[in-house]
Short mmCIF file of C-alpha atoms in Angstrom, two decimals:
data_model
loop_
_atom_site.label_atom_id
_atom_site.label_comp_id
_atom_site.label_asym_id
_atom_site.label_seq_id
_atom_site.Cartn_x
_atom_site.Cartn_y
_atom_site.Cartn_z
CA UNK A 255 -63.18 -29.82 40.30
CA UNK A 256 -59.94 -27.66 38.84
CA UNK A 257 -61.76 -23.78 36.88
CA UNK A 258 -59.26 -22.03 35.45
CA UNK A 259 -61.08 -18.06 35.50
CA UNK A 260 -59.12 -15.30 33.39
CA UNK A 261 -60.26 -12.08 32.58
CA UNK A 262 -61.72 -9.14 31.56
CA UNK A 263 -62.19 -11.79 27.83
CA UNK A 264 -61.28 -8.28 25.49
CA UNK A 265 -59.53 -4.91 25.79
CA UNK A 266 -58.74 -2.09 24.16
CA UNK A 267 -56.25 -0.68 25.46
CA UNK A 268 -54.65 3.27 24.44
CA UNK A 269 -50.25 3.29 23.38
CA UNK A 270 -48.66 4.11 27.11
CA UNK A 271 -51.32 3.24 28.75
CA UNK A 272 -51.53 0.07 31.34
CA UNK A 273 -52.09 -3.25 31.37
CA UNK A 274 -53.31 -5.71 34.30
CA UNK A 275 -54.42 -9.12 32.99
CA UNK A 276 -55.35 -11.67 35.99
CA UNK A 277 -55.88 -15.88 35.94
CA UNK A 278 -56.74 -17.48 38.64
CA UNK A 279 -57.41 -20.94 39.50
CA UNK A 280 -59.41 -22.48 41.81
CA UNK A 281 -60.21 -26.33 43.10
CA UNK A 282 -55.85 -26.87 43.22
CA UNK A 283 -52.90 -26.28 45.82
CA UNK A 284 -49.20 -24.33 44.05
CA UNK A 285 -50.36 -25.12 40.76
CA UNK A 286 -47.35 -24.02 37.98
CA UNK A 287 -48.83 -21.05 36.70
CA UNK A 288 -48.40 -19.89 32.71
CA UNK A 289 -48.64 -17.00 30.17
CA UNK A 290 -48.85 -17.59 26.86
CA UNK A 291 -49.75 -14.67 23.67
CA UNK A 292 -50.87 -15.46 20.52
CA UNK A 293 -50.81 -13.18 17.34
CA UNK A 294 -52.73 -13.92 14.39
CA UNK A 295 -52.66 -16.68 12.89
CA UNK A 296 -49.56 -18.11 14.69
CA UNK A 297 -49.27 -20.53 17.87
CA UNK A 298 -48.57 -20.27 21.04
CA UNK A 299 -45.73 -18.70 23.32
CA UNK A 300 -44.91 -19.04 26.50
CA UNK A 301 -44.53 -15.18 27.70
CA UNK A 302 -43.54 -16.33 31.85
CA UNK A 303 -43.81 -19.00 34.31
CA UNK A 304 -44.15 -19.44 38.26
CA UNK A 305 -43.54 -22.15 40.44
CA UNK A 306 -44.67 -20.67 43.38
CA UNK A 307 -45.89 -17.55 45.17
CA UNK A 308 -43.20 -14.64 44.25
CA UNK A 309 -41.48 -16.52 41.57
CA UNK A 310 -41.13 -15.74 38.43
CA UNK A 311 -39.29 -16.59 35.31
CA UNK A 312 -39.09 -14.67 32.55
CA UNK A 313 -38.86 -16.70 29.26
CA UNK A 314 -38.58 -13.94 26.13
CA UNK A 315 -37.97 -10.36 26.23
CA UNK A 316 -40.57 -7.78 26.18
CA UNK A 317 -42.58 -4.28 27.71
CA UNK A 318 -44.65 -6.98 29.93
CA UNK A 319 -44.49 -8.72 33.44
CA UNK A 320 -45.30 -10.98 35.66
CA UNK A 321 -46.71 -11.59 39.38
CA UNK A 322 -47.59 -13.77 41.60
CA UNK A 323 -49.00 -12.45 44.84
CA UNK A 324 -51.28 -15.64 45.86
CA UNK A 325 -50.72 -18.93 45.42
CA UNK A 326 -53.48 -19.39 42.49
CA UNK A 327 -52.94 -15.82 41.22
CA UNK A 328 -50.92 -14.97 38.54
CA UNK A 329 -51.51 -11.35 36.97
CA UNK A 330 -49.76 -10.19 33.57
CA UNK A 331 -48.65 -6.51 33.67
CA UNK A 332 -47.02 -3.59 31.72
CA UNK A 333 -46.68 0.08 32.60
CA UNK A 334 -46.38 1.38 29.14
CA UNK A 335 -48.40 -0.55 26.16
CA UNK A 336 -46.94 -1.03 22.82
CA UNK A 337 -48.95 -1.35 19.35
CA UNK A 338 -46.69 -4.46 19.44
CA UNK A 339 -48.48 -6.01 22.71
CA UNK A 340 -51.77 -6.60 20.81
CA UNK A 341 -52.68 -10.23 20.99
CA UNK A 342 -54.28 -12.33 22.92
CA UNK A 343 -53.21 -13.89 26.07
CA UNK A 344 -53.55 -17.11 27.79
CA UNK A 345 -53.19 -17.99 30.98
CA UNK A 346 -53.44 -21.96 32.20
CA UNK A 347 -52.00 -24.09 35.10
CA UNK A 348 -50.64 -27.28 35.28
CA UNK A 349 -49.92 -29.57 38.65
CA UNK A 350 -47.06 -29.24 40.69
CA UNK A 351 -44.96 -31.57 38.90
CA UNK A 352 -45.30 -30.37 35.82
CA UNK A 353 -48.62 -32.99 35.27
CA UNK A 354 -50.02 -34.51 32.19
CA UNK A 355 -51.47 -32.01 30.43
CA UNK A 356 -51.76 -27.85 30.90
CA UNK A 357 -55.47 -26.45 30.91
CA UNK A 358 -56.46 -22.89 29.78
CA UNK A 359 -58.00 -20.50 30.82
CA UNK A 360 -61.00 -18.89 27.77
CA UNK A 361 -58.42 -15.62 26.72
CA UNK A 362 -57.93 -12.16 27.07
CA UNK A 363 -57.89 -11.00 23.59
CA UNK A 364 -55.86 -7.38 24.39
CA UNK A 365 -56.11 -4.56 20.92
CA UNK A 366 -54.02 -2.01 21.66
CA UNK A 367 -55.00 1.01 19.33
CA UNK B 104 -34.58 -27.82 22.60
CA UNK B 105 -37.85 -29.00 21.73
CA UNK B 106 -39.77 -28.00 18.34
CA UNK B 107 -42.58 -28.91 16.71
CA UNK B 108 -43.70 -28.33 12.78
CA UNK B 109 -47.62 -28.56 11.87
CA UNK B 110 -47.18 -29.31 8.25
CA UNK B 111 -49.99 -27.39 6.84
CA UNK B 112 -51.36 -24.29 8.64
CA UNK B 113 -54.74 -24.91 6.76
CA UNK B 114 -56.79 -28.26 5.51
CA UNK B 115 -60.11 -28.68 3.78
CA UNK B 116 -61.94 -31.99 4.09
CA UNK B 117 -65.82 -32.48 3.51
CA UNK B 118 -67.87 -33.57 5.83
CA UNK B 119 -67.77 -37.00 6.49
CA UNK B 120 -64.70 -37.47 4.77
CA UNK B 121 -61.39 -38.65 6.67
CA UNK B 122 -58.83 -36.03 8.91
CA UNK B 123 -55.28 -36.01 9.15
CA UNK B 124 -53.68 -33.11 10.92
CA UNK B 125 -49.75 -33.52 10.89
CA UNK B 126 -47.34 -32.47 13.16
CA UNK B 127 -43.88 -33.58 13.31
CA UNK B 128 -41.47 -32.58 16.27
CA UNK B 129 -37.87 -32.40 17.57
CA UNK B 130 -37.13 -33.44 21.64
CA UNK B 131 -33.83 -33.94 23.09
CA UNK B 132 -35.81 -36.14 25.28
CA UNK B 133 -38.60 -39.08 25.10
CA UNK B 134 -41.39 -35.86 24.71
CA UNK B 135 -44.71 -35.60 25.53
CA UNK B 136 -47.26 -34.86 22.86
CA UNK B 137 -49.96 -33.21 23.02
CA UNK B 138 -52.85 -32.10 20.31
CA UNK B 139 -55.20 -29.02 21.27
CA UNK B 140 -58.14 -27.48 19.86
CA UNK B 141 -58.80 -24.03 19.99
CA UNK B 142 -62.30 -22.60 19.20
CA UNK B 143 -62.83 -18.71 17.80
CA UNK B 144 -61.95 -16.60 21.04
CA UNK B 145 -61.59 -19.24 23.31
CA UNK B 146 -58.77 -21.00 25.22
CA UNK B 147 -57.27 -24.12 24.42
CA UNK B 148 -58.98 -27.78 25.47
CA UNK B 149 -57.03 -31.04 25.44
CA UNK B 150 -58.08 -33.14 22.22
CA UNK B 151 -55.43 -35.85 24.06
CA UNK B 152 -52.04 -36.35 24.57
CA UNK B 153 -48.69 -39.07 24.60
CA UNK B 154 -46.85 -39.84 27.92
CA UNK B 155 -45.50 -43.43 27.85
CA UNK B 156 -46.93 -46.53 27.10
CA UNK B 157 -49.23 -47.16 23.54
CA UNK B 158 -48.28 -45.80 20.80
CA UNK B 159 -51.85 -45.47 19.36
CA UNK B 160 -53.85 -42.38 21.34
CA UNK B 161 -57.71 -41.70 21.79
CA UNK B 162 -59.21 -38.92 22.35
CA UNK B 163 -62.65 -36.45 22.52
CA UNK B 164 -64.75 -36.87 19.64
CA UNK B 165 -63.08 -39.42 17.38
CA UNK B 166 -60.17 -38.09 17.83
CA UNK B 167 -56.69 -40.30 17.06
CA UNK B 168 -53.16 -40.42 16.63
CA UNK B 169 -49.77 -42.29 16.85
CA UNK B 170 -47.09 -41.62 18.31
CA UNK B 171 -44.01 -42.84 15.96
CA UNK B 172 -40.22 -42.82 17.37
CA UNK B 173 -38.81 -43.40 13.67
CA UNK B 174 -40.22 -40.87 12.02
CA UNK B 175 -40.49 -38.37 15.42
CA UNK B 176 -44.49 -37.67 14.38
CA UNK B 177 -47.67 -37.41 15.82
CA UNK B 178 -50.49 -37.46 13.38
CA UNK B 179 -54.38 -36.34 14.08
CA UNK B 180 -56.66 -38.58 12.71
CA UNK B 181 -59.86 -39.00 12.68
CA UNK B 182 -62.46 -41.40 9.70
CA UNK B 183 -64.96 -39.47 9.47
CA UNK B 184 -65.24 -35.30 9.73
CA UNK B 185 -68.21 -33.48 10.74
CA UNK B 186 -68.92 -29.52 10.13
CA UNK B 187 -68.85 -29.06 13.93
CA UNK B 188 -64.69 -30.17 13.92
CA UNK B 189 -64.15 -26.39 12.00
CA UNK B 190 -61.40 -25.77 13.98
CA UNK B 191 -57.32 -24.76 14.81
CA UNK B 192 -55.88 -27.60 16.22
CA UNK B 193 -52.06 -27.26 17.50
CA UNK B 194 -49.35 -29.91 18.22
CA UNK B 195 -47.30 -29.91 20.98
CA UNK B 196 -44.38 -31.06 22.32
CA UNK B 197 -43.03 -30.93 26.53
CA UNK B 198 -39.97 -32.56 27.94
CA UNK B 199 -42.72 -33.34 31.23
CA UNK B 200 -43.85 -30.09 32.63
CA UNK B 201 -46.93 -29.95 30.37
CA UNK B 202 -47.80 -26.57 30.82
CA UNK B 203 -44.26 -25.72 29.34
CA UNK B 204 -44.63 -26.91 26.01
CA UNK B 205 -43.51 -25.35 22.05
CA UNK B 206 -46.80 -25.84 20.22
CA UNK B 207 -46.57 -25.91 16.06
CA UNK B 208 -48.05 -22.36 14.87
CA UNK B 209 -51.20 -24.71 14.02
CA UNK B 210 -53.84 -26.05 11.21
CA UNK B 211 -56.67 -24.81 10.38
CA UNK B 212 -59.54 -27.36 9.95
CA UNK B 213 -62.68 -26.29 7.61
CA UNK B 214 -65.20 -28.74 6.90
CA UNK B 215 -67.06 -28.75 3.74
CA UNK B 216 -71.36 -29.74 3.59
#
């Protein structure tokens, strides 16, 4: 069966520090991968998605970037965090054709102080 | 372009009462529609989905939803609420790339004893 791992679960970082959040998927090949952000009391906003290694699409302009160095690995990064980067970050995958549902990781609670 | 409107950011029901969470969508193509549930500090779990076929779909934990094209609605219902149903619920729409979904702002369901 397929599983998705996301870490760390919580993170407190100072303003101006770098960020690296990692997501890996097991049990499937060539997944579509996604990074979402959830602000307090709001829905999910799609940040990035990837249909293959090295192929990243950005949905909104921001201080963050994403990379996909391996088929089942998706990384969310920042060189210098801003206070406004605080939030709950969720990684998700669906099958290559877009699938009939998305599967979400457990999320990372990022607090920038 | 797609959009989702969830009517009511907070819904409170008594244990054993009917649960009704409202969702209206906008889509330029025949949509895929989803309801997800989120418990505190966790990822999203799929409750049910509509892709094609029967317009009344049944999901996990006794929930069901009906796709009404004429009303552009996909309301979530459960005949009898349990305390364990207390959570946040998200409606989402996609154009057949399930991971690239547009989410509503969510509805927090409170169940009173």
